[in-house]
């Protein structure tokens, strides 16, 4: 019971801390371009931009999208994704992008590189533009 109370107090303190999104930790004011998924070059174009309200928006290979970042940095959780519904020749790339994005659980941001990953070893690497 004491652990439960301590965990609740920690969560409450974190909830009041303000912006804990990737934007606060260096990802804002940049367009992030996906360069690889799981160590393989991503040849389609997909981008991400972070705002100070915890929203991620961008261009997937076919459609514009937006999604709420739901976990504080360095954890990564998003959903549900809202996207336009245009068809294009690279729907396979788009599906791979959204599937990978929804599976990521950790984030690391540097000056020019953003890495999303999960405990299974999956990765997404973005470069700032």
mmCIF file with all atom_site columns, C-alpha atoms in Angstrom:
data_model
loop_
_atom_site.group_PDB
_atom_site.id
_atom_site.type_symbol
_atom_site.label_atom_id
_atom_site.label_alt_id
_atom_site.label_comp_id
_atom_site.label_asym_id
_atom_site.label_entity_id
_atom_site.label_seq_id
_atom_site.pdbx_PDB_ins_code
_atom_site.Cartn_x
_atom_site.Cartn_y
_atom_site.Cartn_z
_atom_site.occupancy
_atom_site.B_iso_or_equiv
_atom_site.pdbx_formal_charge
_atom_site.auth_seq_id
_atom_site.auth_comp_id
_atom_site.auth_asym_id
_atom_site.auth_atom_id
_atom_site.pdbx_PDB_model_num
ATOM 1   C CA . UNK A 1 1   ? 0.000  0.000  0.000   1.00 0.00 ? 1   UNK A CA 1
ATOM 2   C CA . UNK A 1 2   ? 2.852  2.381  0.815   1.00 0.00 ? 2   UNK A CA 1
ATOM 3   C CA . UNK A 1 3   ? 4.360  1.728  -2.638  1.00 0.00 ? 3   UNK A CA 1
ATOM 4   C CA . UNK A 1 4   ? 1.032  2.574  -4.252  1.00 0.00 ? 4   UNK A CA 1
ATOM 5   C CA . UNK A 1 5   ? 0.809  5.856  -2.345  1.00 0.00 ? 5   UNK A CA 1
ATOM 6   C CA . UNK A 1 6   ? 4.418  6.725  -3.235  1.00 0.00 ? 6   UNK A CA 1
ATOM 7   C CA . UNK A 1 7   ? 3.808  5.937  -6.903  1.00 0.00 ? 7   UNK A CA 1
ATOM 8   C CA . UNK A 1 8   ? 0.666  8.091  -6.906  1.00 0.00 ? 8   UNK A CA 1
ATOM 9   C CA . UNK A 1 9   ? 2.541  10.983 -5.289  1.00 0.00 ? 9   UNK A CA 1
ATOM 10  C CA . UNK A 1 10  ? 5.294  10.679 -7.899  1.00 0.00 ? 10  UNK A CA 1
ATOM 11  C CA . UNK A 1 11  ? 2.775  10.687 -10.732 1.00 0.00 ? 11  UNK A CA 1
ATOM 12  C CA . UNK A 1 12  ? 0.944  13.656 -9.264  1.00 0.00 ? 12  UNK A CA 1
ATOM 13  C CA . UNK A 1 13  ? 4.189  15.604 -8.979  1.00 0.00 ? 13  UNK A CA 1
ATOM 14  C CA . UNK A 1 14  ? 5.120  14.756 -12.561 1.00 0.00 ? 14  UNK A CA 1
ATOM 15  C CA . UNK A 1 15  ? 1.679  15.771 -13.844 1.00 0.00 ? 15  UNK A CA 1
ATOM 16  C CA . UNK A 1 16  ? 2.138  19.253 -12.396 1.00 0.00 ? 16  UNK A CA 1
ATOM 17  C CA . UNK A 1 17  ? 5.631  19.733 -13.819 1.00 0.00 ? 17  UNK A CA 1
ATOM 18  C CA . UNK A 1 18  ? 4.488  21.297 -17.123 1.00 0.00 ? 18  UNK A CA 1
ATOM 19  C CA . UNK A 1 19  ? 5.654  20.489 -20.634 1.00 0.00 ? 19  UNK A CA 1
ATOM 20  C CA . UNK A 1 20  ? 7.583  17.214 -20.603 1.00 0.00 ? 20  UNK A CA 1
ATOM 21  C CA . UNK A 1 21  ? 7.237  16.538 -24.326 1.00 0.00 ? 21  UNK A CA 1
ATOM 22  C CA . UNK A 1 22  ? 10.009 16.130 -26.876 1.00 0.00 ? 22  UNK A CA 1
ATOM 23  C CA . UNK A 1 23  ? 9.470  19.771 -27.842 1.00 0.00 ? 23  UNK A CA 1
ATOM 24  C CA . UNK A 1 24  ? 10.854 20.930 -24.504 1.00 0.00 ? 24  UNK A CA 1
ATOM 25  C CA . UNK A 1 25  ? 13.941 18.755 -24.870 1.00 0.00 ? 25  UNK A CA 1
ATOM 26  C CA . UNK A 1 26  ? 15.157 20.036 -28.234 1.00 0.00 ? 26  UNK A CA 1
ATOM 27  C CA . UNK A 1 27  ? 12.784 18.676 -30.877 1.00 0.00 ? 27  UNK A CA 1
ATOM 28  C CA . UNK A 1 28  ? 10.737 21.856 -31.483 1.00 0.00 ? 28  UNK A CA 1
ATOM 29  C CA . UNK A 1 29  ? 11.358 24.352 -34.278 1.00 0.00 ? 29  UNK A CA 1
ATOM 30  C CA . UNK A 1 30  ? 12.733 21.625 -36.540 1.00 0.00 ? 30  UNK A CA 1
ATOM 31  C CA . UNK A 1 31  ? 11.386 19.380 -39.261 1.00 0.00 ? 31  UNK A CA 1
ATOM 32  C CA . UNK A 1 32  ? 12.518 15.811 -38.602 1.00 0.00 ? 32  UNK A CA 1
ATOM 33  C CA . UNK A 1 33  ? 12.876 13.600 -41.688 1.00 0.00 ? 33  UNK A CA 1
ATOM 34  C CA . UNK A 1 34  ? 12.766 9.819  -41.285 1.00 0.00 ? 34  UNK A CA 1
ATOM 35  C CA . UNK A 1 35  ? 15.962 8.249  -42.654 1.00 0.00 ? 35  UNK A CA 1
ATOM 36  C CA . UNK A 1 36  ? 15.710 4.650  -41.456 1.00 0.00 ? 36  UNK A CA 1
ATOM 37  C CA . UNK A 1 37  ? 13.524 2.065  -39.784 1.00 0.00 ? 37  UNK A CA 1
ATOM 38  C CA . UNK A 1 38  ? 15.228 -0.844 -38.013 1.00 0.00 ? 38  UNK A CA 1
ATOM 39  C CA . UNK A 1 39  ? 18.595 -0.045 -39.595 1.00 0.00 ? 39  UNK A CA 1
ATOM 40  C CA . UNK A 1 40  ? 17.261 -0.011 -43.168 1.00 0.00 ? 40  UNK A CA 1
ATOM 41  C CA . UNK A 1 41  ? 17.044 3.151  -45.250 1.00 0.00 ? 41  UNK A CA 1
ATOM 42  C CA . UNK A 1 42  ? 13.537 4.584  -45.516 1.00 0.00 ? 42  UNK A CA 1
ATOM 43  C CA . UNK A 1 43  ? 13.270 5.702  -49.134 1.00 0.00 ? 43  UNK A CA 1
ATOM 44  C CA . UNK A 1 44  ? 9.844  7.354  -48.940 1.00 0.00 ? 44  UNK A CA 1
ATOM 45  C CA . UNK A 1 45  ? 9.514  10.796 -47.327 1.00 0.00 ? 45  UNK A CA 1
ATOM 46  C CA . UNK A 1 46  ? 8.029  11.082 -43.839 1.00 0.00 ? 46  UNK A CA 1
ATOM 47  C CA . UNK A 1 47  ? 8.407  14.032 -41.473 1.00 0.00 ? 47  UNK A CA 1
ATOM 48  C CA . UNK A 1 48  ? 7.633  14.967 -37.865 1.00 0.00 ? 48  UNK A CA 1
ATOM 49  C CA . UNK A 1 49  ? 7.289  18.349 -36.151 1.00 0.00 ? 49  UNK A CA 1
ATOM 50  C CA . UNK A 1 50  ? 6.722  18.864 -32.413 1.00 0.00 ? 50  UNK A CA 1
ATOM 51  C CA . UNK A 1 51  ? 4.775  21.703 -30.832 1.00 0.00 ? 51  UNK A CA 1
ATOM 52  C CA . UNK A 1 52  ? 4.784  22.904 -27.239 1.00 0.00 ? 52  UNK A CA 1
ATOM 53  C CA . UNK A 1 53  ? 1.303  21.523 -26.575 1.00 0.00 ? 53  UNK A CA 1
ATOM 54  C CA . UNK A 1 54  ? 2.505  17.919 -26.990 1.00 0.00 ? 54  UNK A CA 1
ATOM 55  C CA . UNK A 1 55  ? 1.240  17.426 -30.537 1.00 0.00 ? 55  UNK A CA 1
ATOM 56  C CA . UNK A 1 56  ? 3.238  15.787 -33.297 1.00 0.00 ? 56  UNK A CA 1
ATOM 57  C CA . UNK A 1 57  ? 2.323  16.616 -36.886 1.00 0.00 ? 57  UNK A CA 1
ATOM 58  C CA . UNK A 1 58  ? 3.875  15.825 -40.187 1.00 0.00 ? 58  UNK A CA 1
ATOM 59  C CA . UNK A 1 59  ? 3.738  14.320 -43.623 1.00 0.00 ? 59  UNK A CA 1
ATOM 60  C CA . UNK A 1 60  ? 3.649  10.548 -43.987 1.00 0.00 ? 60  UNK A CA 1
ATOM 61  C CA . UNK A 1 61  ? 4.521  9.127  -47.425 1.00 0.00 ? 61  UNK A CA 1
ATOM 62  C CA . UNK A 1 62  ? 0.948  9.807  -48.587 1.00 0.00 ? 62  UNK A CA 1
ATOM 63  C CA . UNK A 1 63  ? -0.995 11.804 -46.008 1.00 0.00 ? 63  UNK A CA 1
ATOM 64  C CA . UNK A 1 64  ? -0.687 14.620 -43.493 1.00 0.00 ? 64  UNK A CA 1
ATOM 65  C CA . UNK A 1 65  ? -1.120 13.431 -39.906 1.00 0.00 ? 65  UNK A CA 1
ATOM 66  C CA . UNK A 1 66  ? -1.240 14.606 -36.305 1.00 0.00 ? 66  UNK A CA 1
ATOM 67  C CA . UNK A 1 67  ? -0.997 12.647 -33.093 1.00 0.00 ? 67  UNK A CA 1
ATOM 68  C CA . UNK A 1 68  ? -0.765 13.508 -29.401 1.00 0.00 ? 68  UNK A CA 1
ATOM 69  C CA . UNK A 1 69  ? 2.388  12.587 -27.503 1.00 0.00 ? 69  UNK A CA 1
ATOM 70  C CA . UNK A 1 70  ? 1.066  10.835 -24.395 1.00 0.00 ? 70  UNK A CA 1
ATOM 71  C CA . UNK A 1 71  ? 4.196  10.067 -22.334 1.00 0.00 ? 71  UNK A CA 1
ATOM 72  C CA . UNK A 1 72  ? 6.822  12.396 -20.840 1.00 0.00 ? 72  UNK A CA 1
ATOM 73  C CA . UNK A 1 73  ? 10.331 12.477 -22.292 1.00 0.00 ? 73  UNK A CA 1
ATOM 74  C CA . UNK A 1 74  ? 12.277 10.171 -22.647 1.00 0.00 ? 74  UNK A CA 1
ATOM 75  C CA . UNK A 1 75  ? 9.349  7.758  -22.910 1.00 0.00 ? 75  UNK A CA 1
ATOM 76  C CA . UNK A 1 76  ? 7.391  7.797  -26.113 1.00 0.00 ? 76  UNK A CA 1
ATOM 77  C CA . UNK A 1 77  ? 3.748  6.902  -26.605 1.00 0.00 ? 77  UNK A CA 1
ATOM 78  C CA . UNK A 1 78  ? 1.368  8.307  -29.173 1.00 0.00 ? 78  UNK A CA 1
ATOM 79  C CA . UNK A 1 79  ? -2.162 7.820  -30.298 1.00 0.00 ? 79  UNK A CA 1
ATOM 80  C CA . UNK A 1 80  ? -4.597 7.752  -31.810 1.00 0.00 ? 80  UNK A CA 1
ATOM 81  C CA . UNK A 1 81  ? -3.287 9.088  -35.100 1.00 0.00 ? 81  UNK A CA 1
ATOM 82  C CA . UNK A 1 82  ? -5.438 11.379 -37.215 1.00 0.00 ? 82  UNK A CA 1
ATOM 83  C CA . UNK A 1 83  ? -4.571 11.426 -40.920 1.00 0.00 ? 83  UNK A CA 1
ATOM 84  C CA . UNK A 1 84  ? -6.007 12.496 -44.227 1.00 0.00 ? 84  UNK A CA 1
ATOM 85  C CA . UNK A 1 85  ? -7.170 9.630  -46.448 1.00 0.00 ? 85  UNK A CA 1
ATOM 86  C CA . UNK A 1 86  ? -5.529 10.219 -49.821 1.00 0.00 ? 86  UNK A CA 1
ATOM 87  C CA . UNK A 1 87  ? -4.383 7.272  -51.893 1.00 0.00 ? 87  UNK A CA 1
ATOM 88  C CA . UNK A 1 88  ? -0.923 7.226  -53.409 1.00 0.00 ? 88  UNK A CA 1
ATOM 89  C CA . UNK A 1 89  ? 1.570  4.769  -54.889 1.00 0.00 ? 89  UNK A CA 1
ATOM 90  C CA . UNK A 1 90  ? 3.452  4.371  -51.581 1.00 0.00 ? 90  UNK A CA 1
ATOM 91  C CA . UNK A 1 91  ? 0.757  3.119  -49.211 1.00 0.00 ? 91  UNK A CA 1
ATOM 92  C CA . UNK A 1 92  ? 3.133  0.317  -48.168 1.00 0.00 ? 92  UNK A CA 1
ATOM 93  C CA . UNK A 1 93  ? 5.668  2.922  -46.975 1.00 0.00 ? 93  UNK A CA 1
ATOM 94  C CA . UNK A 1 94  ? 2.931  4.821  -45.196 1.00 0.00 ? 94  UNK A CA 1
ATOM 95  C CA . UNK A 1 95  ? 1.712  1.692  -43.415 1.00 0.00 ? 95  UNK A CA 1
ATOM 96  C CA . UNK A 1 96  ? 5.288  0.829  -42.376 1.00 0.00 ? 96  UNK A CA 1
ATOM 97  C CA . UNK A 1 97  ? 5.769  4.357  -41.002 1.00 0.00 ? 97  UNK A CA 1
ATOM 98  C CA . UNK A 1 98  ? 2.578  4.367  -38.909 1.00 0.00 ? 98  UNK A CA 1
ATOM 99  C CA . UNK A 1 99  ? 3.110  0.801  -37.682 1.00 0.00 ? 99  UNK A CA 1
ATOM 100 C CA . UNK A 1 100 ? 6.669  1.589  -36.562 1.00 0.00 ? 100 UNK A CA 1
ATOM 101 C CA . UNK A 1 101 ? 5.656  4.904  -34.975 1.00 0.00 ? 101 UNK A CA 1
ATOM 102 C CA . UNK A 1 102 ? 2.946  3.284  -32.865 1.00 0.00 ? 102 UNK A CA 1
ATOM 103 C CA . UNK A 1 103 ? 5.409  0.640  -31.596 1.00 0.00 ? 103 UNK A CA 1
ATOM 104 C CA . UNK A 1 104 ? 8.022  3.086  -30.262 1.00 0.00 ? 104 UNK A CA 1
ATOM 105 C CA . UNK A 1 105 ? 8.366  3.522  -26.479 1.00 0.00 ? 105 UNK A CA 1
ATOM 106 C CA . UNK A 1 106 ? 11.584 5.537  -25.949 1.00 0.00 ? 106 UNK A CA 1
ATOM 107 C CA . UNK A 1 107 ? 12.998 8.719  -27.484 1.00 0.00 ? 107 UNK A CA 1
ATOM 108 C CA . UNK A 1 108 ? 16.382 10.393 -27.615 1.00 0.00 ? 108 UNK A CA 1
ATOM 109 C CA . UNK A 1 109 ? 16.920 13.788 -29.181 1.00 0.00 ? 109 UNK A CA 1
ATOM 110 C CA . UNK A 1 110 ? 20.194 15.511 -30.044 1.00 0.00 ? 110 UNK A CA 1
ATOM 111 C CA . UNK A 1 111 ? 21.052 18.540 -32.162 1.00 0.00 ? 111 UNK A CA 1
ATOM 112 C CA . UNK A 1 112 ? 20.516 16.880 -35.527 1.00 0.00 ? 112 UNK A CA 1
ATOM 113 C CA . UNK A 1 113 ? 19.256 13.369 -34.719 1.00 0.00 ? 113 UNK A CA 1
ATOM 114 C CA . UNK A 1 114 ? 16.086 11.984 -33.157 1.00 0.00 ? 114 UNK A CA 1
ATOM 115 C CA . UNK A 1 115 ? 15.965 8.274  -32.353 1.00 0.00 ? 115 UNK A CA 1
ATOM 116 C CA . UNK A 1 116 ? 12.801 6.434  -31.391 1.00 0.00 ? 116 UNK A CA 1
ATOM 117 C CA . UNK A 1 117 ? 13.112 2.870  -30.125 1.00 0.00 ? 117 UNK A CA 1
ATOM 118 C CA . UNK A 1 118 ? 11.482 0.128  -28.095 1.00 0.00 ? 118 UNK A CA 1
ATOM 119 C CA . UNK A 1 119 ? 12.513 -2.774 -25.868 1.00 0.00 ? 119 UNK A CA 1
ATOM 120 C CA . UNK A 1 120 ? 12.290 -5.210 -28.797 1.00 0.00 ? 120 UNK A CA 1
ATOM 121 C CA . UNK A 1 121 ? 15.184 -3.433 -30.560 1.00 0.00 ? 121 UNK A CA 1
ATOM 122 C CA . UNK A 1 122 ? 13.087 -1.651 -33.185 1.00 0.00 ? 122 UNK A CA 1
ATOM 123 C CA . UNK A 1 123 ? 14.308 1.836  -34.146 1.00 0.00 ? 123 UNK A CA 1
ATOM 124 C CA . UNK A 1 124 ? 13.352 4.854  -36.190 1.00 0.00 ? 124 UNK A CA 1
ATOM 125 C CA . UNK A 1 125 ? 16.049 7.449  -36.978 1.00 0.00 ? 125 UNK A CA 1
ATOM 126 C CA . UNK A 1 126 ? 15.163 11.008 -37.982 1.00 0.00 ? 126 UNK A CA 1
ATOM 127 C CA . UNK A 1 127 ? 17.484 13.828 -39.075 1.00 0.00 ? 127 UNK A CA 1
ATOM 128 C CA . UNK A 1 128 ? 16.603 17.479 -38.630 1.00 0.00 ? 128 UNK A CA 1
ATOM 129 C CA . UNK A 1 129 ? 16.217 19.668 -41.662 1.00 0.00 ? 129 UNK A CA 1
#
